[in-house]
PDB file of C-alpha atoms in Angstrom:
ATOM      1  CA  UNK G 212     152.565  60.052 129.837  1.00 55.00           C
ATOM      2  CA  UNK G 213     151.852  62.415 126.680  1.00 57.00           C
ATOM      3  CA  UNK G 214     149.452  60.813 124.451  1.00 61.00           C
ATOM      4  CA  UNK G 215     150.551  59.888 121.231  1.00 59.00           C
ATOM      5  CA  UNK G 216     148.981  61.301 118.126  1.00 60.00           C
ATOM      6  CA  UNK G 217     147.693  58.727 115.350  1.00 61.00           C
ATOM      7  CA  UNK G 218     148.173  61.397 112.696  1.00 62.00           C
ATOM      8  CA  UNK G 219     145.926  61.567 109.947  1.00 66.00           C
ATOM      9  CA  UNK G 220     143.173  58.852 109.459  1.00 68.00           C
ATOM     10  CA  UNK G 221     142.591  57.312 106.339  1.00 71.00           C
ATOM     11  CA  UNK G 222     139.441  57.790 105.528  1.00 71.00           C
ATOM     12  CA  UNK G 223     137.614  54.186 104.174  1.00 72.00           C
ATOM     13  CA  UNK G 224     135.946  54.581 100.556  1.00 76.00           C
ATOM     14  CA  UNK G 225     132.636  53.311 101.087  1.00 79.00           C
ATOM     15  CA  UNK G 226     129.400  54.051  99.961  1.00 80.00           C
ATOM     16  CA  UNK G 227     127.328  56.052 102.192  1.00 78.00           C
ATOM     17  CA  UNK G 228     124.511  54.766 103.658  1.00 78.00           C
ATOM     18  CA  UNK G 229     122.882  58.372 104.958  1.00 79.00           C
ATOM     19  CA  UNK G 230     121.455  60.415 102.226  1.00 80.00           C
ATOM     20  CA  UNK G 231     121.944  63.619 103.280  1.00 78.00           C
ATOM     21  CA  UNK G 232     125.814  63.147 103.562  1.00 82.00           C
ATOM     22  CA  UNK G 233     126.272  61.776 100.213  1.00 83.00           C
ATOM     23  CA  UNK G 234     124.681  64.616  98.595  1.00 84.00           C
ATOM     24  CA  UNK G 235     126.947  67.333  99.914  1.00 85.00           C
ATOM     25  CA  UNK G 236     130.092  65.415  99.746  1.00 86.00           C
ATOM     26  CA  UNK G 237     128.959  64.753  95.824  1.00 88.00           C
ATOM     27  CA  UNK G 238     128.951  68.858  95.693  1.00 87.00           C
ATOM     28  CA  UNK G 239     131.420  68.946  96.890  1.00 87.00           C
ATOM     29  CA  UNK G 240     133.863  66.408  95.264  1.00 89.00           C
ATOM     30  CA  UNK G 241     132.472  67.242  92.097  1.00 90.00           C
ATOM     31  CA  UNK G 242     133.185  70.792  92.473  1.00 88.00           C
ATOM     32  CA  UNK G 243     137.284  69.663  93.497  1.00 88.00           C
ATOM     33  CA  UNK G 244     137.451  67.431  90.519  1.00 91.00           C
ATOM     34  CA  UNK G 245     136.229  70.428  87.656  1.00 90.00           C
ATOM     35  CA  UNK G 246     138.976  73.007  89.615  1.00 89.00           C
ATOM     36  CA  UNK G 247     141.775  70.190  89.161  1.00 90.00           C
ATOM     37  CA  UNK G 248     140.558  69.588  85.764  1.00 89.00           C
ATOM     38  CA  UNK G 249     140.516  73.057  85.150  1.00 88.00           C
ATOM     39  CA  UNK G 250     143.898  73.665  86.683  1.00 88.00           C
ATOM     40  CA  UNK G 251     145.286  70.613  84.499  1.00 88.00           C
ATOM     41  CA  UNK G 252     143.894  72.803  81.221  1.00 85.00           C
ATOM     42  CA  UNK G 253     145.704  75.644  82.532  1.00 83.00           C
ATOM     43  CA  UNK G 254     149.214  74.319  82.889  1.00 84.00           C
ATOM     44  CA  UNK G 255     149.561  72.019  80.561  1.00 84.00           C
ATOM     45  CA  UNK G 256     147.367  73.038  77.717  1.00 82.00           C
ATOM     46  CA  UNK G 257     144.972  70.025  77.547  1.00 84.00           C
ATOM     47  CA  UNK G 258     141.992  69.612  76.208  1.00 87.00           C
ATOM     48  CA  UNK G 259     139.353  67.777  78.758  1.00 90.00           C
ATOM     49  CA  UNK G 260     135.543  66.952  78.888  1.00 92.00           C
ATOM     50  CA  UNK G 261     134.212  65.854  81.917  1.00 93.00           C
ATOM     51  CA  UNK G 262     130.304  64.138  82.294  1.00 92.00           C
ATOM     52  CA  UNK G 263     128.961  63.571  85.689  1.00 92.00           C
ATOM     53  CA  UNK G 264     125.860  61.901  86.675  1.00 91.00           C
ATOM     54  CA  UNK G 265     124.594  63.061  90.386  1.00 87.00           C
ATOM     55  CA  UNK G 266     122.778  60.414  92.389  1.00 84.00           C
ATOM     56  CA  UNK G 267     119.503  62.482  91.298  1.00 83.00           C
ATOM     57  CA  UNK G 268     120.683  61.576  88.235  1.00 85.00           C
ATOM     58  CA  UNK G 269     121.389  65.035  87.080  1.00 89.00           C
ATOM     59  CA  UNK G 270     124.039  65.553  84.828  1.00 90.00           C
ATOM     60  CA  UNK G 271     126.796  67.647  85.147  1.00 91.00           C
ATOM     61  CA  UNK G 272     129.884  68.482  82.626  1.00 91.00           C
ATOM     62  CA  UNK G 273     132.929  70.055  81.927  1.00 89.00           C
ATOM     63  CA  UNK G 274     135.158  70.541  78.920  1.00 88.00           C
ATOM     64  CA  UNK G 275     138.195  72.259  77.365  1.00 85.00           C
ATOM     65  CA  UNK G 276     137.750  73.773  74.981  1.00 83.00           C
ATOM     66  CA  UNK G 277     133.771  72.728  74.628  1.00 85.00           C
ATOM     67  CA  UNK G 278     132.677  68.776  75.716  1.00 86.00           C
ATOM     68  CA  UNK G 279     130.898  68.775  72.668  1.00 86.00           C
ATOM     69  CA  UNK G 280     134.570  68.812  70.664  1.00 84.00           C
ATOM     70  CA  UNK G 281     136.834  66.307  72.822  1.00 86.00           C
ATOM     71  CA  UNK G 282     134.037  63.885  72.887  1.00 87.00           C
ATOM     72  CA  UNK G 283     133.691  64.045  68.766  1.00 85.00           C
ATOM     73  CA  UNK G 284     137.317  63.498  68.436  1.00 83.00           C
ATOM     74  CA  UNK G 285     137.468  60.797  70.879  1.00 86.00           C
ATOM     75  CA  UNK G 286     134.157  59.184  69.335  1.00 86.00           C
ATOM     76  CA  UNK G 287     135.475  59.266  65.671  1.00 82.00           C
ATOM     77  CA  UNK G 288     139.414  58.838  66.740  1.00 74.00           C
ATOM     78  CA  UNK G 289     140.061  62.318  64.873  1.00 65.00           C
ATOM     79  CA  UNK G 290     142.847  64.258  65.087  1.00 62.00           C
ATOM     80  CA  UNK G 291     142.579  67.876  66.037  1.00 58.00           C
ATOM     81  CA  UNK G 292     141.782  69.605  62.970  1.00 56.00           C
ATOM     82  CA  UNK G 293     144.576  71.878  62.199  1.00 54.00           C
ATOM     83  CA  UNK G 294     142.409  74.273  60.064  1.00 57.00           C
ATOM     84  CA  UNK G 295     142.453  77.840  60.398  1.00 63.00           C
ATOM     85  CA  UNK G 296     138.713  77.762  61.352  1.00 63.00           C
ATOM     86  CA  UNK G 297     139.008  75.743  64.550  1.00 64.00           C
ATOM     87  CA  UNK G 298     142.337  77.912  65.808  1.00 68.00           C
ATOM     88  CA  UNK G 299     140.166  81.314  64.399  1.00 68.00           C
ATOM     89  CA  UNK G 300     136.991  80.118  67.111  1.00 67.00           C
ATOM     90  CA  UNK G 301     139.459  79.848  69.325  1.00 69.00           C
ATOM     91  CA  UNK G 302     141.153  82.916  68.912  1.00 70.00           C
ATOM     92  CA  UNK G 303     138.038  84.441  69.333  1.00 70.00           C
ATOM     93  CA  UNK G 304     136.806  82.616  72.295  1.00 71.00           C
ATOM     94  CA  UNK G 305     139.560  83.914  73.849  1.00 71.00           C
ATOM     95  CA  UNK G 306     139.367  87.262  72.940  1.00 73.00           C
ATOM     96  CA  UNK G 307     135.845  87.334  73.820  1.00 75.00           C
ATOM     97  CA  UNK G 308     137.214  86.219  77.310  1.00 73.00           C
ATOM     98  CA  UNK G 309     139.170  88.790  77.783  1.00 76.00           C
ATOM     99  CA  UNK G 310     137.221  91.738  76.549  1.00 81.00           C
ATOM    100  CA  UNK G 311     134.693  90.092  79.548  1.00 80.00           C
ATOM    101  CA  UNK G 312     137.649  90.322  82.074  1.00 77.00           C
ATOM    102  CA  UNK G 313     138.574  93.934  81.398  1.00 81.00           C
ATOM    103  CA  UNK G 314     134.939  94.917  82.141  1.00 85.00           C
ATOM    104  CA  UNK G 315     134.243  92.657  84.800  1.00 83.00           C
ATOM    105  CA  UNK G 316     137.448  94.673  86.328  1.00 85.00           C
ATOM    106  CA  UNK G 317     136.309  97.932  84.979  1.00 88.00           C
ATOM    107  CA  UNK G 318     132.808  97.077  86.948  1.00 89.00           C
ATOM    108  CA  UNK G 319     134.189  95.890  89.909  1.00 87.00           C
ATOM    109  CA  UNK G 320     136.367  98.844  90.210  1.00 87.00           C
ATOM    110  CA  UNK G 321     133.281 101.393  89.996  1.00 89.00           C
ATOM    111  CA  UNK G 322     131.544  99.193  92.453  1.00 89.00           C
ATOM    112  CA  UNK G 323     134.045  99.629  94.777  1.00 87.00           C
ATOM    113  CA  UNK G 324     134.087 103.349  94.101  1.00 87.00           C
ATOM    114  CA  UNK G 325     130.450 103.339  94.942  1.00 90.00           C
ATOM    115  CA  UNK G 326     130.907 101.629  97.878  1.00 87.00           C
ATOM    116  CA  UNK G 327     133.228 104.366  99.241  1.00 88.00           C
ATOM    117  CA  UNK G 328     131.076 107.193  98.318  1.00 88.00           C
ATOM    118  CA  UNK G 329     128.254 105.536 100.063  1.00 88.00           C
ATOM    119  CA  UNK G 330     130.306 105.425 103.506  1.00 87.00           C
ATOM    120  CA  UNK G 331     131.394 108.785 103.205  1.00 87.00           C
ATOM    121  CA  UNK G 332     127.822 110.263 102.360  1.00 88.00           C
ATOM    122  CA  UNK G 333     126.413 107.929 105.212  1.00 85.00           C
ATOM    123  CA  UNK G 334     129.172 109.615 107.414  1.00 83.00           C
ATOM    124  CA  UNK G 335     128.630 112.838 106.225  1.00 80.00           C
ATOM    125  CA  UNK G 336     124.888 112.403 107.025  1.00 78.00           C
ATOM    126  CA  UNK G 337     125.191 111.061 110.280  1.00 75.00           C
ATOM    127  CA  UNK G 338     127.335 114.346 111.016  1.00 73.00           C
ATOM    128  CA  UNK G 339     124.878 116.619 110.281  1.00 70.00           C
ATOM    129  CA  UNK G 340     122.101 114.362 112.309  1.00 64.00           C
ATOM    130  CA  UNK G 341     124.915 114.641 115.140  1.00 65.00           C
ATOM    131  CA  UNK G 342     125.160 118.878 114.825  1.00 64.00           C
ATOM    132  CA  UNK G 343     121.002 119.217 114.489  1.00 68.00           C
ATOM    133  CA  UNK G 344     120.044 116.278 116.178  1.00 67.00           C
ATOM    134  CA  UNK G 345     116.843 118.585 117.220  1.00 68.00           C
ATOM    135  CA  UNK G 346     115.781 119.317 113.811  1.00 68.00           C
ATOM    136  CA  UNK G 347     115.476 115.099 113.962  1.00 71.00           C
ATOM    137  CA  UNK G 348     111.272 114.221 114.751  1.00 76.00           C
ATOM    138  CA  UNK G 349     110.380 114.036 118.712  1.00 77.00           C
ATOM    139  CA  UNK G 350     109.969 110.303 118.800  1.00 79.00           C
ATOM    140  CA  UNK G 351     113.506 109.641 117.254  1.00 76.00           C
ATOM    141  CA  UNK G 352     115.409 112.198 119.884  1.00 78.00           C
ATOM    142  CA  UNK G 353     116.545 110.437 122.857  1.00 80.00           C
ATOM    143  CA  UNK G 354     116.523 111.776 126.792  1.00 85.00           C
ATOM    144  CA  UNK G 355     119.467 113.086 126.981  1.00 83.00           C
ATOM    145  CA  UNK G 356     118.320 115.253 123.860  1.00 81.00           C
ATOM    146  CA  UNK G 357     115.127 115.705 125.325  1.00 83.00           C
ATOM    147  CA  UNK G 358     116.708 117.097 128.743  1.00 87.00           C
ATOM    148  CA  UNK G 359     119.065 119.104 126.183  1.00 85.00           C
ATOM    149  CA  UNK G 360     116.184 120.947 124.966  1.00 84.00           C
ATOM    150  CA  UNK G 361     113.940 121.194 127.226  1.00 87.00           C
ATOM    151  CA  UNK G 362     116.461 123.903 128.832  1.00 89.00           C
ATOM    152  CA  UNK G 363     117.355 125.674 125.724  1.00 87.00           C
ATOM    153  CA  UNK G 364     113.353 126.270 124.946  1.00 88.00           C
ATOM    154  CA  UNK G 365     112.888 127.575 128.757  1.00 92.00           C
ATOM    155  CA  UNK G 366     115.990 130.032 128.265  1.00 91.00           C
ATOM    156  CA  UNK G 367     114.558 130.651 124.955  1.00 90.00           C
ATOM    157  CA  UNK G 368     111.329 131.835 127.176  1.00 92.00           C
ATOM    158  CA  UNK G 369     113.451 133.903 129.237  1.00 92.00           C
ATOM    159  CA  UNK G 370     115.201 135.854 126.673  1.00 92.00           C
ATOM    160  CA  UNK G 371     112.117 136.020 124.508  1.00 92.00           C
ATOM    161  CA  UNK G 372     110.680 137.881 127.677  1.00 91.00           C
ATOM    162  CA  UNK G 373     113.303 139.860 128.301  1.00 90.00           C
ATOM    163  CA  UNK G 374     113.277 141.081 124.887  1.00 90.00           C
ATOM    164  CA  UNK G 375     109.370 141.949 124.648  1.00 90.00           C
ATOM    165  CA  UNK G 376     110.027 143.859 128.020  1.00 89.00           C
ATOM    166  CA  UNK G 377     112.780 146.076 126.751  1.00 88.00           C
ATOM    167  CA  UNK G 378     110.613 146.831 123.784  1.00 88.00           C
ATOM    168  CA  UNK G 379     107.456 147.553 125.547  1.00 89.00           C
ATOM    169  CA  UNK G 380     109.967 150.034 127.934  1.00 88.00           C
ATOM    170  CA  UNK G 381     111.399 151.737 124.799  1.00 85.00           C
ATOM    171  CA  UNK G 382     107.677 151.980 122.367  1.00 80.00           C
ATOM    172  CA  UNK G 383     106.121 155.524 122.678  1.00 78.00           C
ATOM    173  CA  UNK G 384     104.125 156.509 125.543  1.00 70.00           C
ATOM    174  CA  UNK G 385     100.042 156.924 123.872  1.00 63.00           C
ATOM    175  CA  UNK G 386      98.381 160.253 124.226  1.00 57.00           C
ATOM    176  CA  UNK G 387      96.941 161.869 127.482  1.00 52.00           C
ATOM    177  CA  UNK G 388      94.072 162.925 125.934  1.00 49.00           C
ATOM    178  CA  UNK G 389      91.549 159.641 126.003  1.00 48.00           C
ATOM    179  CA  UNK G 390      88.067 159.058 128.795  1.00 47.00           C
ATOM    180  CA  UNK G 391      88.621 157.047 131.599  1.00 48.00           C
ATOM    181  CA  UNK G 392      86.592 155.912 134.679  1.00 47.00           C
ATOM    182  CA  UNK G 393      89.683 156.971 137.425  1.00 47.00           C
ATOM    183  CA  UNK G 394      90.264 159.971 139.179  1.00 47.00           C
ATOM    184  CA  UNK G 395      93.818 160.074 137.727  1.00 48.00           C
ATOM    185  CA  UNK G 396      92.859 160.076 134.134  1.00 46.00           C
ATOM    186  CA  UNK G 397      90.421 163.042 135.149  1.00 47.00           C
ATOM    187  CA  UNK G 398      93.012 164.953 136.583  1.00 50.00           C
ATOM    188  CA  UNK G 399      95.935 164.158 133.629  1.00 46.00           C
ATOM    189  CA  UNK G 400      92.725 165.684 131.313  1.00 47.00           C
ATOM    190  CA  UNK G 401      92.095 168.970 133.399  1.00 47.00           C
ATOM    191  CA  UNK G 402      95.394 170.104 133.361  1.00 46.00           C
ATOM    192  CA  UNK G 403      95.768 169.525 129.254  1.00 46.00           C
ATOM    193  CA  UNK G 404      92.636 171.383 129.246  1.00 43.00           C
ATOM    194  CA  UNK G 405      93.879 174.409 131.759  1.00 45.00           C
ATOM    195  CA  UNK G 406      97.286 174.650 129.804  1.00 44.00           C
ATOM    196  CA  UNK G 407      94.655 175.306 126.380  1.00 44.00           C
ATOM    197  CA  UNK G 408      92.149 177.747 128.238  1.00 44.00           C
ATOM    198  CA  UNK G 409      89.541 175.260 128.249  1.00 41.00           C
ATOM    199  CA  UNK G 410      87.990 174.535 131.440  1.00 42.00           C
ATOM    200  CA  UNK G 411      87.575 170.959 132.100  1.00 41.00           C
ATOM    201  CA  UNK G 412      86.391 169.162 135.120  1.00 42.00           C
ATOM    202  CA  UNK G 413      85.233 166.123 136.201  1.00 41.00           C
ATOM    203  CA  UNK G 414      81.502 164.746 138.419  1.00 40.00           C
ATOM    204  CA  UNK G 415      80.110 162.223 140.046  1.00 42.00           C
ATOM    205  CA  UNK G 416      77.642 162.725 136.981  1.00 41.00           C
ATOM    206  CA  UNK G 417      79.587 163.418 133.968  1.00 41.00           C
ATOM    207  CA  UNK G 418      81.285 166.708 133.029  1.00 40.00           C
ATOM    208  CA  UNK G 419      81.886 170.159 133.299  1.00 39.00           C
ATOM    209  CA  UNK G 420      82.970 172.282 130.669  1.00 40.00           C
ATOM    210  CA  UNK G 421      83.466 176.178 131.028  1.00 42.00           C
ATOM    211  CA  UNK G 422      85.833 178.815 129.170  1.00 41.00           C
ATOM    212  CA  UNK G 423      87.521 181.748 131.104  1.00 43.00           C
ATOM    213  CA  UNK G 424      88.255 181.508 134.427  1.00 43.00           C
ATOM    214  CA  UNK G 425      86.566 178.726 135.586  1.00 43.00           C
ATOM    215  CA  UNK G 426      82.884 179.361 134.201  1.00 41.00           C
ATOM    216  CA  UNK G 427      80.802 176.027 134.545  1.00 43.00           C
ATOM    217  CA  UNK G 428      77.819 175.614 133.375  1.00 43.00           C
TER     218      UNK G 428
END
């Protein structure tokens, strides 16, 4: 058998007992009673004051157009004055209002245009981190990355070789005619010195040198 709803409880108006509690609901209900009275002002034009005493005993007001104003009129049982001074404050109370509207809008609208331009220079910069994520420093790169660039820097090597190789193959060769301690270098130096008429030879103890045709001395 379905159970049958008891709808909304009335709730009992007591006071409460837990301190705590009655401090929030005060807040709260005080904050509910100035939008009402507010809304009241609003719609129908009146003019309200509102004093409320918390259970700190702080006070707390609220009043159309000013509390100090109603609570004059309703302490000396004046009428509104009708003057053109009261309806110029008022006139200018409101304008002042409104002038603080248009740049609250006007302010909130640049925020907001802030706000965009921050998102799209925070995506723009994490686009470029994203493209040179290895110009980023070494502790901030993770392992993927790290893999990532460990092989370009060892094909980097290789072509760096490669390159220094192809140079070294392609420099000028240095002259023949230098001293060395092999045989080979000996014999690369006689025949220079042959091809020029100069007799060159090499010892065990230094060298030979002779002119014609193979005069040593």
């Amino acid at each position: 058998m379905p159970r049958k709803s008891k709808g909304r409880q009335k709730i009992e108006m007591t006071r409460m007992s837990k301190e705590s509690n009655l401090l929030v609901t005060f807040s709260k209900r005080r904050s509910g009673l100035f939008k009402k009275a507010s809304e009241l002002c609003t719609l129908c034009g009146a003019d309200i004051a509102i004093i409320v005493f918390s259970p700190g005993k702080k006070v707390f007001s609220f009043g159309h157009p000013c509390v100090e104003s109603v609570v004059d009129r309703f302490l000396t049982r004046n009428p509104p004055s009708s003057s053109g001074t009261l309806q110029l404050v008022e006139a200018h109370r409101n304008a002042s209002v409104r002038e603080l509207n248009v740049q609250l809008t006007e302010l909130l609208n640049q925020l907001e245009g802030e706000k965009k331009r921050g998102e799209e220079l925070a995506k723009m910069r994490k686009a470029s981190q994203d493209r040179c994520w290895w110009e980023a420093p070494i502790e901030k790169i993770g392992l993927q990355e790290l893999e990532q660039l460990k092989v370009a820097m060892e094909e980097l090597k290789k072509n760096v070789a490669k390159q220094a190789e192809k140079v070294m193959m392609e420099a000028p060769k240095p002259s023949s005619y230098f001293v060395g301690s092999s045989s080979r270098v000996g014999q690369v130096g006689q025949i220079e010195a042959k091809e020029s008429g100069l007799g060159l030879t090499m010892t065990p103890h230094g060298y030979a040198l002779g002119y014609g045709h193979g005069f040593q001395g």
